[in-house]
Amino acid sequence: MKNNIDDLLKKAMAPDMEPSAELNDKILNATATKKKKKPYSMITKVAAVVFGIALATPVVAFAAEQIKEYIKVREAYIYDDSVAMGNPEYMIPEDTSTTEEEITTETLGRVEGTADDNWLYMEEVQLSNSVKNTFYYYDDYQAAIEDSELDKWFNTDYEVCYEGYFGGDARYCIVDWDDYHSYEVQATLKYKEGYFHVNESRAEGNVAEDYAFTVPISNRDNVREYVNKVGIGFVLVDSTRTMGDGEELKSTVVIIRYGLYSGSIQFYNLSEEEIHEILDTVIVSNDSYESNDGTDTDAN
């Protein structure tokens, strides 16, 4: 039931979730300087895609021509292939020269958890470009959140799901890259006959306050809003993508961003009513969804 790096990599690197070679080169040459440069959002996910560390929702930067058409609902930008929040300027890669650089990884070892640990096992992975990833694996999502000291996003305890395309142990990942650090918990959780995947990150260090965060989608459909029982507004987008084995995977995506927190909730095999029931348990202070002009939506 435990996922290993190879299994996670297979799941994360589905064809429509890979960045372009141009984006890879730009990230390898990018220097994130607070407020001055355009930092690529959530280095955890950049490392996942470029450096071979598997995560379910990697960040994708946009080419300039992709910025032209979008739907804006509250503070979310919904494109044909992604949903984003933050400063749109950061969604366009900088025009920098590119160089070929092979990134290698070295597993520093695996340690089994003891009776005193919440985690089942941990692994450290060192990348040749100075990025270090430390992974902790859990069979309890709440334990992962407790160890990470991240905000608790739900007022209900959900069980880890081991079924479905993204099923497996919950994972807490710490990424260290020079003066940038991120802390992320990912888990697939059960609900009735379906499941949902939650990805929560907090960044610190060299990252702009108005950073951009992006979740990839395919075949955008049915953009809508839902305001839960405590008044938190969410933008929902349906997505259908073809996985590596040819299976069509349908989901409903919700993006979350506030302060230096960002993430997503992706729902699978759940009705609209069931999605609303889960969103009603979300207690995160999602202030990024407050419209500046007081209106709820703004279509462009």
Coordinates of C-alpha atoms in Angstrom, one line a residue:
M1 CA 0.0 0.0 0.0
K2 CA 3.0 2.2 0.3
N3 CA 4.0 4.3 -2.7
N4 CA 7.6 4.5 -3.7
I5 CA 9.3 7.2 -5.7
D6 CA 9.0 5.2 -9.0
D7 CA 5.2 4.7 -8.5
L8 CA 4.7 8.4 -7.7
L9 CA 6.8 9.4 -10.7
K10 CA 4.7 7.3 -13.0
K11 CA 1.5 8.9 -11.8
A12 CA 2.8 12.5 -11.8
M13 CA 4.4 12.5 -15.3
A14 CA 1.2 11.9 -17.3
P15 CA 1.7 13.3 -20.9
D16 CA -0.5 16.3 -20.5
M17 CA 1.1 17.3 -17.2
E18 CA 4.7 17.7 -18.5
P19 CA 6.2 21.1 -19.0
S20 CA 7.8 22.1 -22.3
A21 CA 11.5 21.8 -22.9
E22 CA 11.6 25.6 -23.1
L23 CA 10.0 25.9 -19.7
N24 CA 12.5 23.4 -18.2
D25 CA 15.4 25.4 -19.6
K26 CA 14.0 28.7 -18.2
I27 CA 13.5 27.2 -14.8
L28 CA 17.0 25.8 -14.7
N29 CA 18.3 29.3 -15.4
A30 CA 15.9 31.3 -13.3
T31 CA 17.0 33.2 -10.2
A32 CA 14.1 34.2 -7.8
T33 CA 14.7 37.6 -6.3
K34 CA 12.0 38.9 -4.0
K35 CA 9.8 41.4 -5.8
K36 CA 12.4 42.2 -8.5
K37 CA 12.6 39.0 -10.6
K38 CA 9.6 36.8 -11.5
P39 CA 9.8 33.9 -9.2
Y40 CA 8.4 30.6 -10.4
S41 CA 5.6 29.7 -8.1
M42 CA 5.9 26.8 -5.6
I43 CA 9.4 25.4 -6.2
T44 CA 8.2 22.1 -4.7
K45 CA 6.2 21.5 -8.0
V46 CA 8.9 22.9 -10.2
A47 CA 11.3 20.4 -8.7
A48 CA 8.7 17.7 -9.2
V49 CA 8.5 18.2 -12.9
V50 CA 12.0 19.3 -13.9
F51 CA 14.0 17.2 -11.5
G52 CA 12.1 13.9 -11.5
I53 CA 10.5 14.2 -8.0
A54 CA 6.9 13.1 -8.4
L55 CA 3.9 15.3 -7.4
A56 CA 0.4 15.2 -8.7
T57 CA -0.1 18.8 -9.6
P58 CA 3.0 20.4 -11.1
V59 CA 3.2 24.1 -11.8
V60 CA 3.1 25.2 -15.5
A61 CA 4.3 28.6 -16.7
F62 CA 2.4 30.1 -19.7
A63 CA 3.8 31.2 -23.0
A64 CA 2.9 34.8 -23.8
E65 CA 0.3 33.8 -26.4
Q66 CA -1.6 31.7 -23.9
I67 CA -2.3 34.8 -21.7
K68 CA -4.6 36.3 -24.3
E69 CA -7.8 34.4 -23.5
Y70 CA -9.1 33.5 -20.1
I71 CA -12.2 33.6 -17.9
K72 CA -11.8 35.4 -14.6
V73 CA -13.9 34.4 -11.7
R74 CA -13.1 36.3 -8.6
E75 CA -9.3 36.2 -8.3
A76 CA -8.9 33.0 -10.4
Y77 CA -7.8 33.0 -14.0
I78 CA -9.2 30.1 -15.9
Y79 CA -7.4 29.3 -19.2
D80 CA -8.0 26.4 -21.6
D81 CA -5.3 24.3 -20.0
S82 CA -4.9 25.6 -16.4
V83 CA -6.4 27.5 -13.5
A84 CA -4.2 30.2 -11.9
M85 CA -4.1 32.7 -9.1
G86 CA -1.7 35.5 -8.3
N87 CA 0.1 38.1 -10.4
P88 CA -0.5 37.3 -14.2
E89 CA 2.9 38.8 -15.0
Y90 CA 4.6 35.8 -13.3
M91 CA 2.7 33.4 -15.5
I92 CA 4.9 34.4 -18.5
P93 CA 8.4 33.0 -18.5
E94 CA 11.3 35.5 -18.7
D95 CA 13.2 35.8 -21.9
T96 CA 16.5 34.3 -20.7
S97 CA 19.2 32.4 -22.6
T98 CA 19.0 28.6 -22.1
T99 CA 21.7 26.1 -21.4
E100 CA 21.7 22.3 -21.4
E101 CA 22.1 21.0 -17.8
E102 CA 21.5 17.4 -16.7
I103 CA 19.9 17.2 -13.3
T104 CA 20.8 14.0 -11.4
T105 CA 19.2 12.7 -8.2
E106 CA 20.7 10.8 -5.3
T107 CA 18.7 9.0 -2.7
L108 CA 20.4 9.5 0.6
G109 CA 18.6 6.7 2.3
R110 CA 15.3 5.5 3.7
V111 CA 14.5 5.3 7.4
E112 CA 11.6 3.3 8.8
G113 CA 9.4 5.1 11.4
T114 CA 9.3 3.9 15.0
A115 CA 6.6 3.8 17.6
D116 CA 7.5 7.4 18.5
D117 CA 6.9 8.6 14.9
N118 CA 3.7 9.6 13.2
W119 CA 5.2 8.7 9.8
L120 CA 5.7 5.2 8.3
Y121 CA 9.0 5.9 6.6
M122 CA 11.1 8.9 5.3
E123 CA 13.4 9.4 2.3
E124 CA 15.9 12.1 1.5
V125 CA 16.7 12.9 -2.1
Q126 CA 19.5 15.3 -3.1
L127 CA 19.5 16.9 -6.5
S128 CA 22.7 17.9 -8.3
N129 CA 21.5 21.6 -8.6
S130 CA 21.5 21.9 -4.7
V131 CA 17.7 21.2 -4.3
K132 CA 17.1 18.8 -1.4
N133 CA 13.8 17.0 -0.9
T134 CA 12.8 15.2 2.3
F135 CA 9.7 13.0 2.1
Y136 CA 7.7 11.6 5.0
Y137 CA 4.9 9.0 4.3
Y138 CA 1.8 8.5 6.4
D139 CA -1.3 6.4 6.5
D140 CA -3.1 9.2 8.4
Y141 CA -3.6 12.6 6.7
Q142 CA -4.2 14.4 10.0
A143 CA -0.9 13.1 11.3
A144 CA 0.9 14.5 8.2
I145 CA -0.7 17.9 8.7
E146 CA 0.2 17.9 12.4
D147 CA 3.9 17.1 11.6
S148 CA 4.0 19.7 8.9
E149 CA 2.4 22.4 11.1
L150 CA 0.5 23.6 8.0
D151 CA -3.0 25.1 8.3
K152 CA -5.7 22.5 8.8
W153 CA -8.0 23.0 5.8
F154 CA -10.9 20.7 6.9
N155 CA -13.0 20.5 10.1
T156 CA -13.7 16.9 9.3
D157 CA -11.2 14.0 9.5
Y158 CA -11.0 12.1 6.2
E159 CA -9.4 8.7 5.7
V160 CA -6.5 8.1 3.3
C161 CA -7.7 6.4 0.1
Y162 CA -5.6 3.7 -1.5
E163 CA -7.8 3.3 -4.6
G164 CA -8.0 5.3 -7.8
Y165 CA -5.3 6.8 -9.9
F166 CA -3.8 8.9 -7.2
G167 CA -4.4 6.6 -4.2
G168 CA -1.6 5.9 -1.8
D169 CA 0.0 7.1 1.4
A170 CA -0.2 10.7 2.4
R171 CA 3.0 12.5 2.0
Y172 CA 4.7 15.5 3.6
C173 CA 7.6 17.0 1.6
I174 CA 10.1 19.6 2.6
V175 CA 12.0 21.3 -0.2
D176 CA 15.2 23.3 0.5
W177 CA 16.8 25.3 -2.3
D178 CA 19.2 28.1 -1.3
D179 CA 17.1 30.6 0.6
Y180 CA 13.8 29.2 -0.7
H181 CA 11.9 26.6 1.4
S182 CA 8.5 24.9 1.0
Y183 CA 6.4 22.6 3.0
E184 CA 3.8 20.5 1.3
V185 CA 1.3 17.8 2.2
Q186 CA -0.5 15.7 -0.5
A187 CA -3.1 13.1 0.1
T188 CA -5.9 11.3 -1.6
L189 CA -8.9 11.0 0.7
K190 CA -12.1 8.9 0.7
Y191 CA -15.6 10.3 0.5
K192 CA -18.6 8.0 -0.1
E193 CA -18.0 6.1 -3.4
G194 CA -15.4 8.6 -4.7
Y195 CA -12.3 10.3 -3.5
F196 CA -10.5 13.7 -3.6
H197 CA -6.9 14.7 -3.8
V198 CA -5.7 17.6 -1.7
N199 CA -2.4 19.4 -2.2
E200 CA -1.4 22.1 0.3
S201 CA 1.8 24.1 0.3
R202 CA 3.4 26.9 2.2
A203 CA 6.5 28.8 0.9
E204 CA 9.0 30.9 2.8
G205 CA 12.2 32.7 2.1
N206 CA 12.9 34.1 -1.4
V207 CA 9.4 34.3 -2.9
A208 CA 7.3 37.3 -3.9
E209 CA 4.1 37.9 -1.9
D210 CA 2.1 38.1 -5.2
Y211 CA 3.6 34.9 -6.7
A212 CA 1.5 33.0 -9.2
F213 CA 0.2 29.5 -8.6
T214 CA -1.1 27.3 -11.3
V215 CA -3.0 23.9 -11.6
P216 CA -3.1 22.2 -15.0
I217 CA -6.4 21.1 -16.5
S218 CA -7.5 19.6 -19.8
N219 CA -10.7 20.2 -21.8
R220 CA -11.9 23.0 -19.5
D221 CA -15.7 22.8 -18.9
N222 CA -18.4 24.1 -16.6
V223 CA -16.7 27.0 -14.8
R224 CA -18.8 27.9 -11.8
E225 CA -18.8 29.1 -8.2
Y226 CA -19.9 27.7 -4.9
V227 CA -20.1 29.6 -1.6
N228 CA -20.0 27.2 1.4
K229 CA -21.9 27.3 4.6
V230 CA -19.4 29.7 6.3
G231 CA -19.3 32.0 3.4
I232 CA -16.0 30.9 1.7
G233 CA -16.2 31.2 -2.1
F234 CA -14.7 28.6 -4.4
V235 CA -14.2 28.5 -8.2
L236 CA -14.9 25.0 -9.7
V237 CA -13.7 23.9 -13.1
D238 CA -14.3 20.5 -14.7
S239 CA -11.4 18.8 -16.4
T240 CA -11.0 15.7 -18.5
R241 CA -7.5 14.4 -19.4
T242 CA -6.2 11.3 -21.1
M243 CA -3.7 9.5 -18.9
G244 CA -0.7 7.5 -20.1
D245 CA -2.6 4.3 -20.3
G246 CA -5.3 5.9 -22.5
E247 CA -7.9 6.2 -19.7
E248 CA -10.0 9.4 -19.6
L249 CA -9.9 10.8 -16.1
K250 CA -12.6 13.3 -15.2
S251 CA -12.3 15.6 -12.2
T252 CA -13.5 18.9 -10.7
V253 CA -10.7 21.2 -9.7
V254 CA -10.7 23.9 -7.0
I255 CA -7.7 26.2 -6.6
I256 CA -6.7 27.7 -3.2
R257 CA -4.3 30.6 -2.6
Y258 CA -3.9 32.9 0.4
G259 CA -0.8 34.5 1.9
L260 CA 2.1 32.2 1.1
Y261 CA -0.2 29.2 1.1
S262 CA -1.4 27.6 -2.1
G263 CA -2.9 24.3 -3.3
S264 CA -5.8 22.6 -4.8
I265 CA -8.6 20.1 -4.2
Q266 CA -9.4 17.7 -7.1
F267 CA -12.6 15.6 -6.9
Y268 CA -13.1 12.3 -8.6
N269 CA -16.2 10.2 -9.0
L270 CA -18.2 12.6 -6.9
S271 CA -21.5 14.3 -7.6
E272 CA -21.9 18.1 -7.4
E273 CA -23.8 17.7 -4.2
E274 CA -21.0 15.5 -2.7
I275 CA -18.4 18.1 -3.8
H276 CA -20.4 20.8 -2.0
E277 CA -20.6 18.6 1.1
I278 CA -16.8 18.4 1.2
L279 CA -16.3 22.1 0.5
D280 CA -18.7 22.8 3.4
T281 CA -16.0 21.3 5.7
V282 CA -13.3 23.6 4.4
I283 CA -12.3 26.2 7.0
V284 CA -9.2 27.8 5.4
S285 CA -9.1 31.6 5.5
N286 CA -9.3 31.9 1.7
D287 CA -8.9 35.7 1.5
S288 CA -7.6 35.6 -2.1
Y289 CA -11.2 35.1 -3.3
E290 CA -12.3 38.5 -2.2
S291 CA -13.1 40.6 -5.2
N292 CA -11.5 44.1 -5.3
D293 CA -14.6 45.7 -6.8
G294 CA -17.1 43.9 -4.7
T295 CA -18.5 41.8 -7.5
D296 CA -18.5 38.1 -7.6
T297 CA -17.4 37.4 -11.1
D298 CA -15.8 39.1 -14.0
A299 CA -15.7 37.3 -17.4
N300 CA -13.2 38.4 -20.0

